[in-house]
Amino acid sequence: HVQLVESGGGSVQAGGSLRLSCAVSGYTNIGWPYCMGWFRQAPGKAREGVAGIGTNGVAAAADSVKGRFTISRDSAKTTLFLEMNSLKPDDTAMYYCATGVYCANVLSPSEYDTWGQGTQVTVSS
């Protein structure tokens, strides 16, 4: 079965950087998954899309992270990355990677059907 395992979270000071990774395994259909994304959820808040890569390979990012976060993946779609720079305290959250067969909106959690367990990112001021 499909498994997603995130790593790379931690505690940093504002202005610092982190690189998250997500190991993807278990897909047997050629070309799947078609969409891959990063999401985050802070205590008491809804899960929100951070960045995603869609069916056509085009990436999208939330306005709050544009210019600071970069999403990428390897050509085999076995690893998804999130490079996070200029981190702010508001970026503090549990970060999840997710995959889906088809996503019309790569930043919408409802488009994804498989989720990792999450990795915590804490940014102190």
PDB file of C-alpha atoms in Angstrom:
ATOM      1  CA  HIS A   1       0.000   0.000   0.000  1.00  0.00           C
ATOM      2  CA  VAL A   2       1.040   3.628  -0.440  1.00  0.00           C
ATOM      3  CA  GLN A   3       3.113   5.166   2.341  1.00  0.00           C
ATOM      4  CA  LEU A   4       4.363   8.701   2.903  1.00  0.00           C
ATOM      5  CA  VAL A   5       7.019   9.423   5.520  1.00  0.00           C
ATOM      6  CA  GLU A   6       8.045  13.004   6.295  1.00  0.00           C
ATOM      7  CA  SER A   7      11.333  14.088   7.844  1.00  0.00           C
ATOM      8  CA  GLY A   8      13.370  17.225   8.367  1.00  0.00           C
ATOM      9  CA  GLY A   9      11.241  19.157  10.814  1.00  0.00           C
ATOM     10  CA  GLY A  10      12.693  20.850  13.871  1.00  0.00           C
ATOM     11  CA  SER A  11      13.056  24.043  15.836  1.00  0.00           C
ATOM     12  CA  VAL A  12      14.704  27.124  14.357  1.00  0.00           C
ATOM     13  CA  GLN A  13      14.874  30.814  15.039  1.00  0.00           C
ATOM     14  CA  ALA A  14      13.081  33.330  12.837  1.00  0.00           C
ATOM     15  CA  GLY A  15      14.991  33.897   9.630  1.00  0.00           C
ATOM     16  CA  GLY A  16      16.339  30.371   9.600  1.00  0.00           C
ATOM     17  CA  SER A  17      15.865  27.567   7.101  1.00  0.00           C
ATOM     18  CA  LEU A  18      14.688  23.976   7.045  1.00  0.00           C
ATOM     19  CA  ARG A  19      14.332  21.361   4.334  1.00  0.00           C
ATOM     20  CA  LEU A  20      11.510  18.871   4.618  1.00  0.00           C
ATOM     21  CA  SER A  21      11.525  15.556   2.779  1.00  0.00           C
ATOM     22  CA  CYS A  22       8.755  13.081   2.102  1.00  0.00           C
ATOM     23  CA  ALA A  23       9.546   9.530   1.036  1.00  0.00           C
ATOM     24  CA  VAL A  24       6.816   8.074  -1.184  1.00  0.00           C
ATOM     25  CA  SER A  25       6.416   4.339  -1.705  1.00  0.00           C
ATOM     26  CA  GLY A  26       3.835   1.804  -2.812  1.00  0.00           C
ATOM     27  CA  TYR A  27       2.555   3.246  -6.101  1.00  0.00           C
ATOM     28  CA  THR A  28       2.447   0.616  -8.819  1.00  0.00           C
ATOM     29  CA  ASN A  29       0.741   2.503 -11.670  1.00  0.00           C
ATOM     30  CA  ILE A  30       3.129   4.228 -14.029  1.00  0.00           C
ATOM     31  CA  GLY A  31       2.946   7.998 -13.637  1.00  0.00           C
ATOM     32  CA  TRP A  32       1.169   7.966 -10.267  1.00  0.00           C
ATOM     33  CA  PRO A  33       0.828   9.993  -8.159  1.00  0.00           C
ATOM     34  CA  TYR A  34      -0.128  12.855 -10.398  1.00  0.00           C
ATOM     35  CA  CYS A  35      -0.160  15.475  -7.674  1.00  0.00           C
ATOM     36  CA  MET A  36       1.990  15.922  -4.602  1.00  0.00           C
ATOM     37  CA  GLY A  37       1.759  18.616  -1.986  1.00  0.00           C
ATOM     38  CA  TRP A  38       2.723  20.006   1.381  1.00  0.00           C
ATOM     39  CA  PHE A  39       0.173  21.139   3.917  1.00  0.00           C
ATOM     40  CA  ARG A  40       0.365  22.491   7.441  1.00  0.00           C
ATOM     41  CA  GLN A  41      -1.865  22.702  10.451  1.00  0.00           C
ATOM     42  CA  ALA A  42      -1.331  24.882  13.495  1.00  0.00           C
ATOM     43  CA  PRO A  43      -3.181  24.210  16.772  1.00  0.00           C
ATOM     44  CA  GLY A  44      -6.776  25.405  16.551  1.00  0.00           C
ATOM     45  CA  LYS A  45      -6.541  26.136  12.827  1.00  0.00           C
ATOM     46  CA  ALA A  46      -7.666  24.346   9.699  1.00  0.00           C
ATOM     47  CA  ARG A  47      -5.197  22.447   7.555  1.00  0.00           C
ATOM     48  CA  GLU A  48      -3.952  24.681   4.752  1.00  0.00           C
ATOM     49  CA  GLY A  49      -2.124  24.129   1.510  1.00  0.00           C
ATOM     50  CA  VAL A  50       1.472  25.329   1.462  1.00  0.00           C
ATOM     51  CA  ALA A  51       2.719  24.202  -1.950  1.00  0.00           C
ATOM     52  CA  GLY A  52       1.876  21.554  -4.513  1.00  0.00           C
ATOM     53  CA  ILE A  53       2.909  20.083  -7.843  1.00  0.00           C
ATOM     54  CA  GLY A  54       0.112  19.115 -10.210  1.00  0.00           C
ATOM     55  CA  THR A  55      -0.557  16.739 -13.035  1.00  0.00           C
ATOM     56  CA  ASN A  56       1.301  18.892 -15.550  1.00  0.00           C
ATOM     57  CA  GLY A  57       4.294  19.289 -13.266  1.00  0.00           C
ATOM     58  CA  VAL A  58       3.582  22.942 -12.565  1.00  0.00           C
ATOM     59  CA  ALA A  59       4.091  24.052  -8.957  1.00  0.00           C
ATOM     60  CA  ALA A  60       1.894  26.389  -6.955  1.00  0.00           C
ATOM     61  CA  ALA A  61       2.406  27.966  -3.556  1.00  0.00           C
ATOM     62  CA  ALA A  62       0.263  29.781  -1.046  1.00  0.00           C
ATOM     63  CA  ASP A  63       0.655  33.563  -1.036  1.00  0.00           C
ATOM     64  CA  SER A  64       1.935  33.436   2.542  1.00  0.00           C
ATOM     65  CA  VAL A  65       5.015  31.435   1.514  1.00  0.00           C
ATOM     66  CA  LYS A  66       5.731  32.643  -2.019  1.00  0.00           C
ATOM     67  CA  GLY A  67       9.336  33.719  -2.397  1.00  0.00           C
ATOM     68  CA  ARG A  68      10.338  31.835   0.774  1.00  0.00           C
ATOM     69  CA  PHE A  69       9.328  28.193   0.236  1.00  0.00           C
ATOM     70  CA  THR A  70      10.146  26.016  -2.778  1.00  0.00           C
ATOM     71  CA  ILE A  71       8.587  22.651  -3.552  1.00  0.00           C
ATOM     72  CA  SER A  72      10.362  20.071  -5.692  1.00  0.00           C
ATOM     73  CA  ARG A  73      10.386  16.345  -6.352  1.00  0.00           C
ATOM     74  CA  ASP A  74      12.657  13.795  -7.923  1.00  0.00           C
ATOM     75  CA  SER A  75      11.847  12.550 -11.421  1.00  0.00           C
ATOM     76  CA  ALA A  76      10.688   9.166 -10.127  1.00  0.00           C
ATOM     77  CA  LYS A  77       8.184  10.831  -7.769  1.00  0.00           C
ATOM     78  CA  THR A  78       9.628   8.903  -4.833  1.00  0.00           C
ATOM     79  CA  THR A  79      10.694  11.944  -2.832  1.00  0.00           C
ATOM     80  CA  LEU A  80       9.025  15.300  -2.322  1.00  0.00           C
ATOM     81  CA  PHE A  81      10.916  18.244  -0.860  1.00  0.00           C
ATOM     82  CA  LEU A  82      10.025  21.567   0.704  1.00  0.00           C
ATOM     83  CA  GLU A  83      12.817  24.078   1.042  1.00  0.00           C
ATOM     84  CA  MET A  84      11.821  26.685   3.621  1.00  0.00           C
ATOM     85  CA  ASN A  85      13.779  29.912   3.981  1.00  0.00           C
ATOM     86  CA  SER A  86      13.252  33.117   5.952  1.00  0.00           C
ATOM     87  CA  LEU A  87      11.066  31.252   8.399  1.00  0.00           C
ATOM     88  CA  LYS A  88       8.666  33.206  10.564  1.00  0.00           C
ATOM     89  CA  PRO A  89       6.936  32.322  13.851  1.00  0.00           C
ATOM     90  CA  ASP A  90       3.655  32.142  11.870  1.00  0.00           C
ATOM     91  CA  ASP A  91       5.124  29.177   9.969  1.00  0.00           C
ATOM     92  CA  THR A  92       5.005  27.097  13.147  1.00  0.00           C
ATOM     93  CA  ALA A  93       2.795  24.061  12.480  1.00  0.00           C
ATOM     94  CA  MET A  94       2.704  20.355  11.822  1.00  0.00           C
ATOM     95  CA  TYR A  95       3.658  19.852   8.188  1.00  0.00           C
ATOM     96  CA  TYR A  96       2.184  17.021   6.155  1.00  0.00           C
ATOM     97  CA  CYS A  97       2.925  15.718   2.702  1.00  0.00           C
ATOM     98  CA  ALA A  98       0.127  14.279   0.604  1.00  0.00           C
ATOM     99  CA  THR A  99      -0.417  12.626  -2.745  1.00  0.00           C
ATOM    100  CA  GLY A 100      -3.362  12.233  -5.069  1.00  0.00           C
ATOM    101  CA  VAL A 101      -4.160  10.602  -8.354  1.00  0.00           C
ATOM    102  CA  TYR A 102      -5.634  13.753  -9.844  1.00  0.00           C
ATOM    103  CA  CYS A 103      -5.869  17.258  -8.339  1.00  0.00           C
ATOM    104  CA  ALA A 104      -7.685  20.193  -9.894  1.00  0.00           C
ATOM    105  CA  ASN A 105      -6.395  22.457  -7.110  1.00  0.00           C
ATOM    106  CA  VAL A 106      -3.053  21.345  -5.708  1.00  0.00           C
ATOM    107  CA  LEU A 107      -3.485  23.540  -2.618  1.00  0.00           C
ATOM    108  CA  SER A 108      -6.815  22.022  -1.578  1.00  0.00           C
ATOM    109  CA  PRO A 109      -6.572  19.236   1.055  1.00  0.00           C
ATOM    110  CA  SER A 110      -9.774  17.616  -0.257  1.00  0.00           C
ATOM    111  CA  GLU A 111      -8.041  16.779  -3.542  1.00  0.00           C
ATOM    112  CA  TYR A 112      -5.596  14.382  -1.859  1.00  0.00           C
ATOM    113  CA  ASP A 113      -6.230  10.844  -0.708  1.00  0.00           C
ATOM    114  CA  THR A 114      -2.997   9.769   0.980  1.00  0.00           C
ATOM    115  CA  TRP A 115      -1.265  11.563   3.868  1.00  0.00           C
ATOM    116  CA  GLY A 116       1.893  11.208   5.899  1.00  0.00           C
ATOM    117  CA  GLN A 117       2.046  11.335   9.676  1.00  0.00           C
ATOM    118  CA  GLY A 118       3.491  14.850   9.763  1.00  0.00           C
ATOM    119  CA  THR A 119       6.666  16.534  10.959  1.00  0.00           C
ATOM    120  CA  GLN A 120       6.686  19.427  13.420  1.00  0.00           C
ATOM    121  CA  VAL A 121       8.203  22.792  12.503  1.00  0.00           C
ATOM    122  CA  THR A 122       8.639  25.337  15.282  1.00  0.00           C
ATOM    123  CA  VAL A 123       9.953  28.842  14.610  1.00  0.00           C
ATOM    124  CA  SER A 124      10.851  31.033  17.552  1.00  0.00           C
ATOM    125  CA  SER A 125      11.126  34.822  17.484  1.00  0.00           C
TER     126      SER A 125
END
